[in-house]
PDB file of C-alpha atoms in Angstrom:
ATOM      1  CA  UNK N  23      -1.462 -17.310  16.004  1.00 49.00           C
ATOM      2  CA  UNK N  24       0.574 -20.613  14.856  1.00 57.00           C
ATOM      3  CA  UNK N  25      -1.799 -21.052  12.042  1.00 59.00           C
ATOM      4  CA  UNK N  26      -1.291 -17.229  10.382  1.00 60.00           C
ATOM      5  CA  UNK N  27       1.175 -17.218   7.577  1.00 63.00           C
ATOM      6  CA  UNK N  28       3.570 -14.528   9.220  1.00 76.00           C
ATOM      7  CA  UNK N  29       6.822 -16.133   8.452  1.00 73.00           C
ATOM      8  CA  UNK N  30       9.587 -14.834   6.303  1.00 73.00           C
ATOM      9  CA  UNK N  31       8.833 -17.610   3.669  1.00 75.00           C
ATOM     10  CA  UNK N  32       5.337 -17.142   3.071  1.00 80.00           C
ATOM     11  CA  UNK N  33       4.516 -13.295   4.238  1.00 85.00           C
ATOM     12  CA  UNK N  34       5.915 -11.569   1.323  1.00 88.00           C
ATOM     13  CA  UNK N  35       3.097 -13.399  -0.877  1.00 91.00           C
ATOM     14  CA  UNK N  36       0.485 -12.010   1.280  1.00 90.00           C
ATOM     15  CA  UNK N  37       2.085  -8.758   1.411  1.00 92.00           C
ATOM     16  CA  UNK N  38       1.609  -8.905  -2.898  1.00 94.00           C
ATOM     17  CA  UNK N  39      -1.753  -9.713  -2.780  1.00 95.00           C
ATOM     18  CA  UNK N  40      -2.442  -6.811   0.388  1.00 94.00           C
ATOM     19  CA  UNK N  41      -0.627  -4.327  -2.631  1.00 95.00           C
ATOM     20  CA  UNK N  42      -2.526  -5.542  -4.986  1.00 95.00           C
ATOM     21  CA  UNK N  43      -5.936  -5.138  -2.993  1.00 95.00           C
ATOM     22  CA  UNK N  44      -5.145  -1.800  -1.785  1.00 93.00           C
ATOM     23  CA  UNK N  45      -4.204  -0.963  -5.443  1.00 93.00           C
ATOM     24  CA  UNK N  46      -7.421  -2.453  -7.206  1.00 94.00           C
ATOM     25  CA  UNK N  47      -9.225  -0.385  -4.115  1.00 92.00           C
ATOM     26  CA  UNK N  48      -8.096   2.939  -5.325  1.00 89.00           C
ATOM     27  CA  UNK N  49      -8.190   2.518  -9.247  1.00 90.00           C
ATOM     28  CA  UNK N  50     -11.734   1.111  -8.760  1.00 90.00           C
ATOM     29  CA  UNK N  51     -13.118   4.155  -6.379  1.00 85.00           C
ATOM     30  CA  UNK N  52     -11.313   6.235  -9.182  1.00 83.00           C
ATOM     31  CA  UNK N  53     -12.862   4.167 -12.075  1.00 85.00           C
ATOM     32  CA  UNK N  54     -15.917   3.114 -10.877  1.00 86.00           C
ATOM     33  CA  UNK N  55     -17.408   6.012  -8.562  1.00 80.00           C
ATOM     34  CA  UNK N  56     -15.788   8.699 -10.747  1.00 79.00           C
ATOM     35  CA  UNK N  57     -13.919  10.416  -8.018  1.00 78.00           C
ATOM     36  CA  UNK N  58     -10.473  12.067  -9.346  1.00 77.00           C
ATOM     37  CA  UNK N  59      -7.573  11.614  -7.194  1.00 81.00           C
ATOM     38  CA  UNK N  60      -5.293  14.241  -5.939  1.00 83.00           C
ATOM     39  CA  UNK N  61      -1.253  14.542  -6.065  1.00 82.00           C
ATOM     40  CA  UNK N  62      -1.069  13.351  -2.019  1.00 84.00           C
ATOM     41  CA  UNK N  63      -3.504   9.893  -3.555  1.00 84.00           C
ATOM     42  CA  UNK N  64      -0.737   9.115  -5.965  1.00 86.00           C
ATOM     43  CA  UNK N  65       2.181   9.562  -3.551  1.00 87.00           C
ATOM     44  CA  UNK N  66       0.092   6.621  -1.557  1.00 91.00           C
ATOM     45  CA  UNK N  67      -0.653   4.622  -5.026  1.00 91.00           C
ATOM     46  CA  UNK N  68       4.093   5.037  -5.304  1.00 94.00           C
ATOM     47  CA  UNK N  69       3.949   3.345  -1.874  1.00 94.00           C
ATOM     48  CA  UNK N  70       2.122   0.128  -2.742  1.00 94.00           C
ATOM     49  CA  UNK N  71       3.358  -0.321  -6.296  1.00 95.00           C
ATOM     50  CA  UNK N  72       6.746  -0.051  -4.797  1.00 94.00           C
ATOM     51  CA  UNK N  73       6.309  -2.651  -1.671  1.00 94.00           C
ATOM     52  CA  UNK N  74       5.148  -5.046  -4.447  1.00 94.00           C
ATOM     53  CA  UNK N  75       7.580  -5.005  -6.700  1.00 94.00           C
ATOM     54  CA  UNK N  76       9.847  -5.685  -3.251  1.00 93.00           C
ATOM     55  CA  UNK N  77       7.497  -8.035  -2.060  1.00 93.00           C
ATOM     56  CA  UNK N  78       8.041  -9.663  -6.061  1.00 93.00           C
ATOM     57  CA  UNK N  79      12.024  -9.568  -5.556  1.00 92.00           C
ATOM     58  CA  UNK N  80      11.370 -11.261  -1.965  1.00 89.00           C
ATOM     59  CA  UNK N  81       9.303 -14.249  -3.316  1.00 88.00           C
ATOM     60  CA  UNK N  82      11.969 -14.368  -6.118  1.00 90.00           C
ATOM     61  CA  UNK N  83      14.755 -14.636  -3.890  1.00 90.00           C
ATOM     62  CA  UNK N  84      13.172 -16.685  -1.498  1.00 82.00           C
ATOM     63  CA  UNK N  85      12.533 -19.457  -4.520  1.00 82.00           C
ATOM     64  CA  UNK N  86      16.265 -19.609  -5.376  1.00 80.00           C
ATOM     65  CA  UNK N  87      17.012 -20.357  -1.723  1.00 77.00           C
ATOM     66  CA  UNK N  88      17.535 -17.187   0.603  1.00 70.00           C
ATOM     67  CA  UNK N  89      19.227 -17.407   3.273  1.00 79.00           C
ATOM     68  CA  UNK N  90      16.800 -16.857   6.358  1.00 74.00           C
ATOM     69  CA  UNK N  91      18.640 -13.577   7.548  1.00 77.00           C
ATOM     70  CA  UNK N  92      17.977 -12.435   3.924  1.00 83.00           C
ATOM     71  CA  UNK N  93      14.409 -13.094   4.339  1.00 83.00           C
ATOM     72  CA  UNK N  94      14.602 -11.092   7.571  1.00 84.00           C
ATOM     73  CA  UNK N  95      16.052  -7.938   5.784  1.00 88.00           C
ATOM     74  CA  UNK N  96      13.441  -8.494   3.202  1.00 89.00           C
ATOM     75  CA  UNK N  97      10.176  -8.231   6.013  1.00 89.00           C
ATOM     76  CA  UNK N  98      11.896  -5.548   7.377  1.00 92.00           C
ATOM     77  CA  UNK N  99      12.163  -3.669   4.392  1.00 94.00           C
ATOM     78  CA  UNK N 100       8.358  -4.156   3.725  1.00 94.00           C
ATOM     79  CA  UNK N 101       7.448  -3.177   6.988  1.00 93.00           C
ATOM     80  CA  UNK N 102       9.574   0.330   6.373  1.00 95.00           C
ATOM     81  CA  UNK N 103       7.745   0.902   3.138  1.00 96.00           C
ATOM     82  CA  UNK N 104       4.548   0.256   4.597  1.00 95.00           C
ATOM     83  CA  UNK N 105       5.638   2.566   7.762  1.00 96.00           C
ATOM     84  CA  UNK N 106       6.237   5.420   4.804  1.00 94.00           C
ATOM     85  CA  UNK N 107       2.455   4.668   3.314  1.00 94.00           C
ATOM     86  CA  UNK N 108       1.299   5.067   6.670  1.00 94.00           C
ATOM     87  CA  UNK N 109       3.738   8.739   7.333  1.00 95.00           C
ATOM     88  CA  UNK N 110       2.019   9.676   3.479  1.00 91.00           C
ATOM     89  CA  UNK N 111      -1.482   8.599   4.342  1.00 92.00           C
ATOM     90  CA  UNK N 112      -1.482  10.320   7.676  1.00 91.00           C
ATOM     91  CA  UNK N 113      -0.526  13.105   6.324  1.00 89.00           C
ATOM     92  CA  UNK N 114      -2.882  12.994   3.812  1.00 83.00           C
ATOM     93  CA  UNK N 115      -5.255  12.949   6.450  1.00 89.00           C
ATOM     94  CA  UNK N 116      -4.227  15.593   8.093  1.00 87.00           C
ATOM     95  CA  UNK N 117      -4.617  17.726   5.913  1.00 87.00           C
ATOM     96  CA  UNK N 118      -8.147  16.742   4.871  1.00 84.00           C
ATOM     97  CA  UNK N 119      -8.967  17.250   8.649  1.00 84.00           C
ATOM     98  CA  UNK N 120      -7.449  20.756   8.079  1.00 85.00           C
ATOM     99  CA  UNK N 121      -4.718  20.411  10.698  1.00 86.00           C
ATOM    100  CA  UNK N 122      -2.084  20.773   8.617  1.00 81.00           C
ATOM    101  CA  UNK N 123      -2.254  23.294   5.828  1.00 82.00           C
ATOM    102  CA  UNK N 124      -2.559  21.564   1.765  1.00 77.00           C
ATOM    103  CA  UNK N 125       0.668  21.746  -0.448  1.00 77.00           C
ATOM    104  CA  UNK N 126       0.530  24.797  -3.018  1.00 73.00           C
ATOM    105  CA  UNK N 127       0.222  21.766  -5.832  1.00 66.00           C
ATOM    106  CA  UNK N 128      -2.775  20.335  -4.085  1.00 69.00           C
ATOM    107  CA  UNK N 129      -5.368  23.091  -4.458  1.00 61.00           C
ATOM    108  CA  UNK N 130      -7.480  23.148  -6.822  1.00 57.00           C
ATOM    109  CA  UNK N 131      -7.125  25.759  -9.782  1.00 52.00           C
ATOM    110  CA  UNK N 132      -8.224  26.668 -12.917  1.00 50.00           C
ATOM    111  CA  UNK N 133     -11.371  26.271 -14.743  1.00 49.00           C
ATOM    112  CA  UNK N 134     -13.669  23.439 -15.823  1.00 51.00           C
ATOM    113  CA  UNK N 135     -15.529  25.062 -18.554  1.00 53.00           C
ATOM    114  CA  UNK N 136     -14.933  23.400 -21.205  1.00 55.00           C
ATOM    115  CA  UNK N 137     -16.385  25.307 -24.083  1.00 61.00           C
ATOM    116  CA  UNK N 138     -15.470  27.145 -27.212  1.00 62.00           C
ATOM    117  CA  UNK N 139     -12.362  26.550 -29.138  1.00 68.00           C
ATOM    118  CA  UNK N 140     -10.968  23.313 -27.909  1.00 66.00           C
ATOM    119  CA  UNK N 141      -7.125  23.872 -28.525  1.00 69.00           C
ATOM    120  CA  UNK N 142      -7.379  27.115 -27.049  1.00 67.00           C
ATOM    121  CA  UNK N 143      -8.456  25.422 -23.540  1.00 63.00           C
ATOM    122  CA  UNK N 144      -5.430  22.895 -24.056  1.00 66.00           C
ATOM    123  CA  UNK N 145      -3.008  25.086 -23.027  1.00 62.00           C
ATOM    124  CA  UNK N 146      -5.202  26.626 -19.582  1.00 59.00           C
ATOM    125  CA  UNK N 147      -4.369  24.798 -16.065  1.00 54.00           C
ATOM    126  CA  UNK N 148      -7.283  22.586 -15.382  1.00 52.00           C
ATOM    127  CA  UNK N 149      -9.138  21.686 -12.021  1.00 53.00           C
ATOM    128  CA  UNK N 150      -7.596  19.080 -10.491  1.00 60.00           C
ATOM    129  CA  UNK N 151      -8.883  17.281  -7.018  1.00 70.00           C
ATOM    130  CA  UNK N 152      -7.507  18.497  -4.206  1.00 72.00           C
ATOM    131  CA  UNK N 153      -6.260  16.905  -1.661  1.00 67.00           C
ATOM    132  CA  UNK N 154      -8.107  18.686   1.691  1.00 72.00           C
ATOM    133  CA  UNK N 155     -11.203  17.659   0.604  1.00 73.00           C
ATOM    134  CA  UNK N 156     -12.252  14.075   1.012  1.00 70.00           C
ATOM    135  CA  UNK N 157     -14.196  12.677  -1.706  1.00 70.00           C
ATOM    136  CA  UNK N 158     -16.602  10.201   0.582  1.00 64.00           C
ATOM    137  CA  UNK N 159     -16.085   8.876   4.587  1.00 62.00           C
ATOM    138  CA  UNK N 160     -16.543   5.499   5.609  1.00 68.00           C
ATOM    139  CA  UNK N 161     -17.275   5.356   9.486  1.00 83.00           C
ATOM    140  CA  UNK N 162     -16.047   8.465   9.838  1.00 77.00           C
ATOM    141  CA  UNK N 163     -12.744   8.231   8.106  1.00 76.00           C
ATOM    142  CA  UNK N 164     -12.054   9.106   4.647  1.00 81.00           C
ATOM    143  CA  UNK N 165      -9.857   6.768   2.076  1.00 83.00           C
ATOM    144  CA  UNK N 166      -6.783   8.348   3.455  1.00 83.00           C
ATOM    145  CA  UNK N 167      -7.584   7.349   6.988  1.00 85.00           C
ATOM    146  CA  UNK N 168      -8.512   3.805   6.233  1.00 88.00           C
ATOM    147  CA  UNK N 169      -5.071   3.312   4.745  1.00 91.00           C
ATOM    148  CA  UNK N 170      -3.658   4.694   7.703  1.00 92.00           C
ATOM    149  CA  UNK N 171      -4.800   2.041   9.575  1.00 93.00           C
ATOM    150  CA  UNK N 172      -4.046  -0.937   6.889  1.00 94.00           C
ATOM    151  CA  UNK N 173      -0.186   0.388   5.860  1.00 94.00           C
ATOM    152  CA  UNK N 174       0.307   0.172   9.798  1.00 96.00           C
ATOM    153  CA  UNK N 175      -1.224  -3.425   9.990  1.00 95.00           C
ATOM    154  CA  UNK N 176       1.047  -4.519   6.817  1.00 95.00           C
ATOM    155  CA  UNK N 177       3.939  -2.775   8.456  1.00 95.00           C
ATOM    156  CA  UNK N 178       3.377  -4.121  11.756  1.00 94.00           C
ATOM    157  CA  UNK N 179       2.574  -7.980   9.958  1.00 92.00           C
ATOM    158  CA  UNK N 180       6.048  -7.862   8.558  1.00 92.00           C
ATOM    159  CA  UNK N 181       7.863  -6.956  11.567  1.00 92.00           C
ATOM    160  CA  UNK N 182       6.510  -9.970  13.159  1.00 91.00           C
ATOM    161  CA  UNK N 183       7.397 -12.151   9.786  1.00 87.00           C
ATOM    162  CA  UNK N 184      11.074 -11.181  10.069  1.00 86.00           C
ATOM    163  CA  UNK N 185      11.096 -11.797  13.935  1.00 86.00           C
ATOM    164  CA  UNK N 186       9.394 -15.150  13.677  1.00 81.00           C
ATOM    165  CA  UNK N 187      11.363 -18.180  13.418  1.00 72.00           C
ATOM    166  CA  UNK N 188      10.449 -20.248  10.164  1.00 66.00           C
ATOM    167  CA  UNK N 189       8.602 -23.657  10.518  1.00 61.00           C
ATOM    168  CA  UNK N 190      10.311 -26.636  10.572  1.00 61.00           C
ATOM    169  CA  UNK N 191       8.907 -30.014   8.309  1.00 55.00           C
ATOM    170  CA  UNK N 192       9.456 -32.511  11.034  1.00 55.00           C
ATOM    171  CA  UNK N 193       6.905 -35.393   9.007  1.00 59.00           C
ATOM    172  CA  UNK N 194      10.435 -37.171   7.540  1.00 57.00           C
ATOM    173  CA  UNK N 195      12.425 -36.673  10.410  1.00 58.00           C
ATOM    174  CA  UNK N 196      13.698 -40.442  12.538  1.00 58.00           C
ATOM    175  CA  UNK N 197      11.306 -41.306  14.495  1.00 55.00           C
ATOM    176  CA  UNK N 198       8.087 -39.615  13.453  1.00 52.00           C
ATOM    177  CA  UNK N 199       7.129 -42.234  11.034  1.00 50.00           C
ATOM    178  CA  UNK N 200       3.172 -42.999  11.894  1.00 49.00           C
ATOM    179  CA  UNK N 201       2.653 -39.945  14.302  1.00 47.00           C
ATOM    180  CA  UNK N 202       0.414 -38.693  11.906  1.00 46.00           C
ATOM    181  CA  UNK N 203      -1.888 -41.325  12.388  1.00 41.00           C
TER     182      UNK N 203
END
């Protein structure tokens, strides 16, 4: 556990690139596999764009020279924003399982045809996906489950960042000169 980089120096870097992953994750299964997201897919997308751009202002202020409480506040932030993915994705969830009923924009309405005169179509609602009906699982769990389970590790990863003290460089301090050997 000494070795992980869960300190409030070096865990909002790692928190960037987790945003980033989880972010290339869902544009690619959008991209790639085709599937359409629905309005409760892009409240999770707002969640991870926004804990990286804080995750950006951390590793900005930490280069100018932070103070370590600042740092602290920082973490804890992160973990708060990934605690409201988590809220967003369970929810999400939820409702795919049909527990909780979908939101009146997150049905899915209107027609797909798509023939005859173009501009008239333009100004029709069109299907969108909707959001208690999961696309694909993955060991049971759908997209909005698995992110369930990775906003609470991020938010639970920061938490311990801000608690843990920072490491110390003790190679130039009096007295260690040659330990290293």
């Amino acid at each position: 556990m000494e070795k992980l980089p869960l300190d409030r120096a070096r865990w909002p870097f790692i928190a960037l690139l987790a945003c980033a992953a989880m972010l290339a994750t869902a544009y690619a299964v959008e991209l790639l596999l085709f599937f359409a997201p629905c309005q409760m897919c892009y409240w999770q997308r707002y969640v991870y764009w926004g804990a990286g751009a804080l995750a950006l202002l951390s590793i900005a202020i930490n280069w100018r020279g932070a103070q370590p409480m600042l740092m602290r506040v920082m973490c804890m932030l992160l973990g708060v924003a990934f605690l409201g993915g988590a809220f967003i994705a369970g929810w999400h969830a939820l409702v795919e399982w049909k527990v909780l009923p979908p939101l009146s924009g997150c049905t899915v309405s209107g027609t797909g045809n798509i023939t005859g005169n173009l501009w008239e179509q333009l100004g029709r609602p069109i299907a969108v996906a909707s959001c208690d009906k999961a696309p694909f699982h993955v060991a049971g769990l759908s997209m909005a489950g698995w992110n369930v389970i990775a906003s609470l590790a991020l938010a639970a990863c920061s938490f311990i960042a801000a608690v843990r003290p920072m490491p110390t460089d003790t190679n130039n301090e009096p007295g260690q000169l040659g330990a290293e050997a």
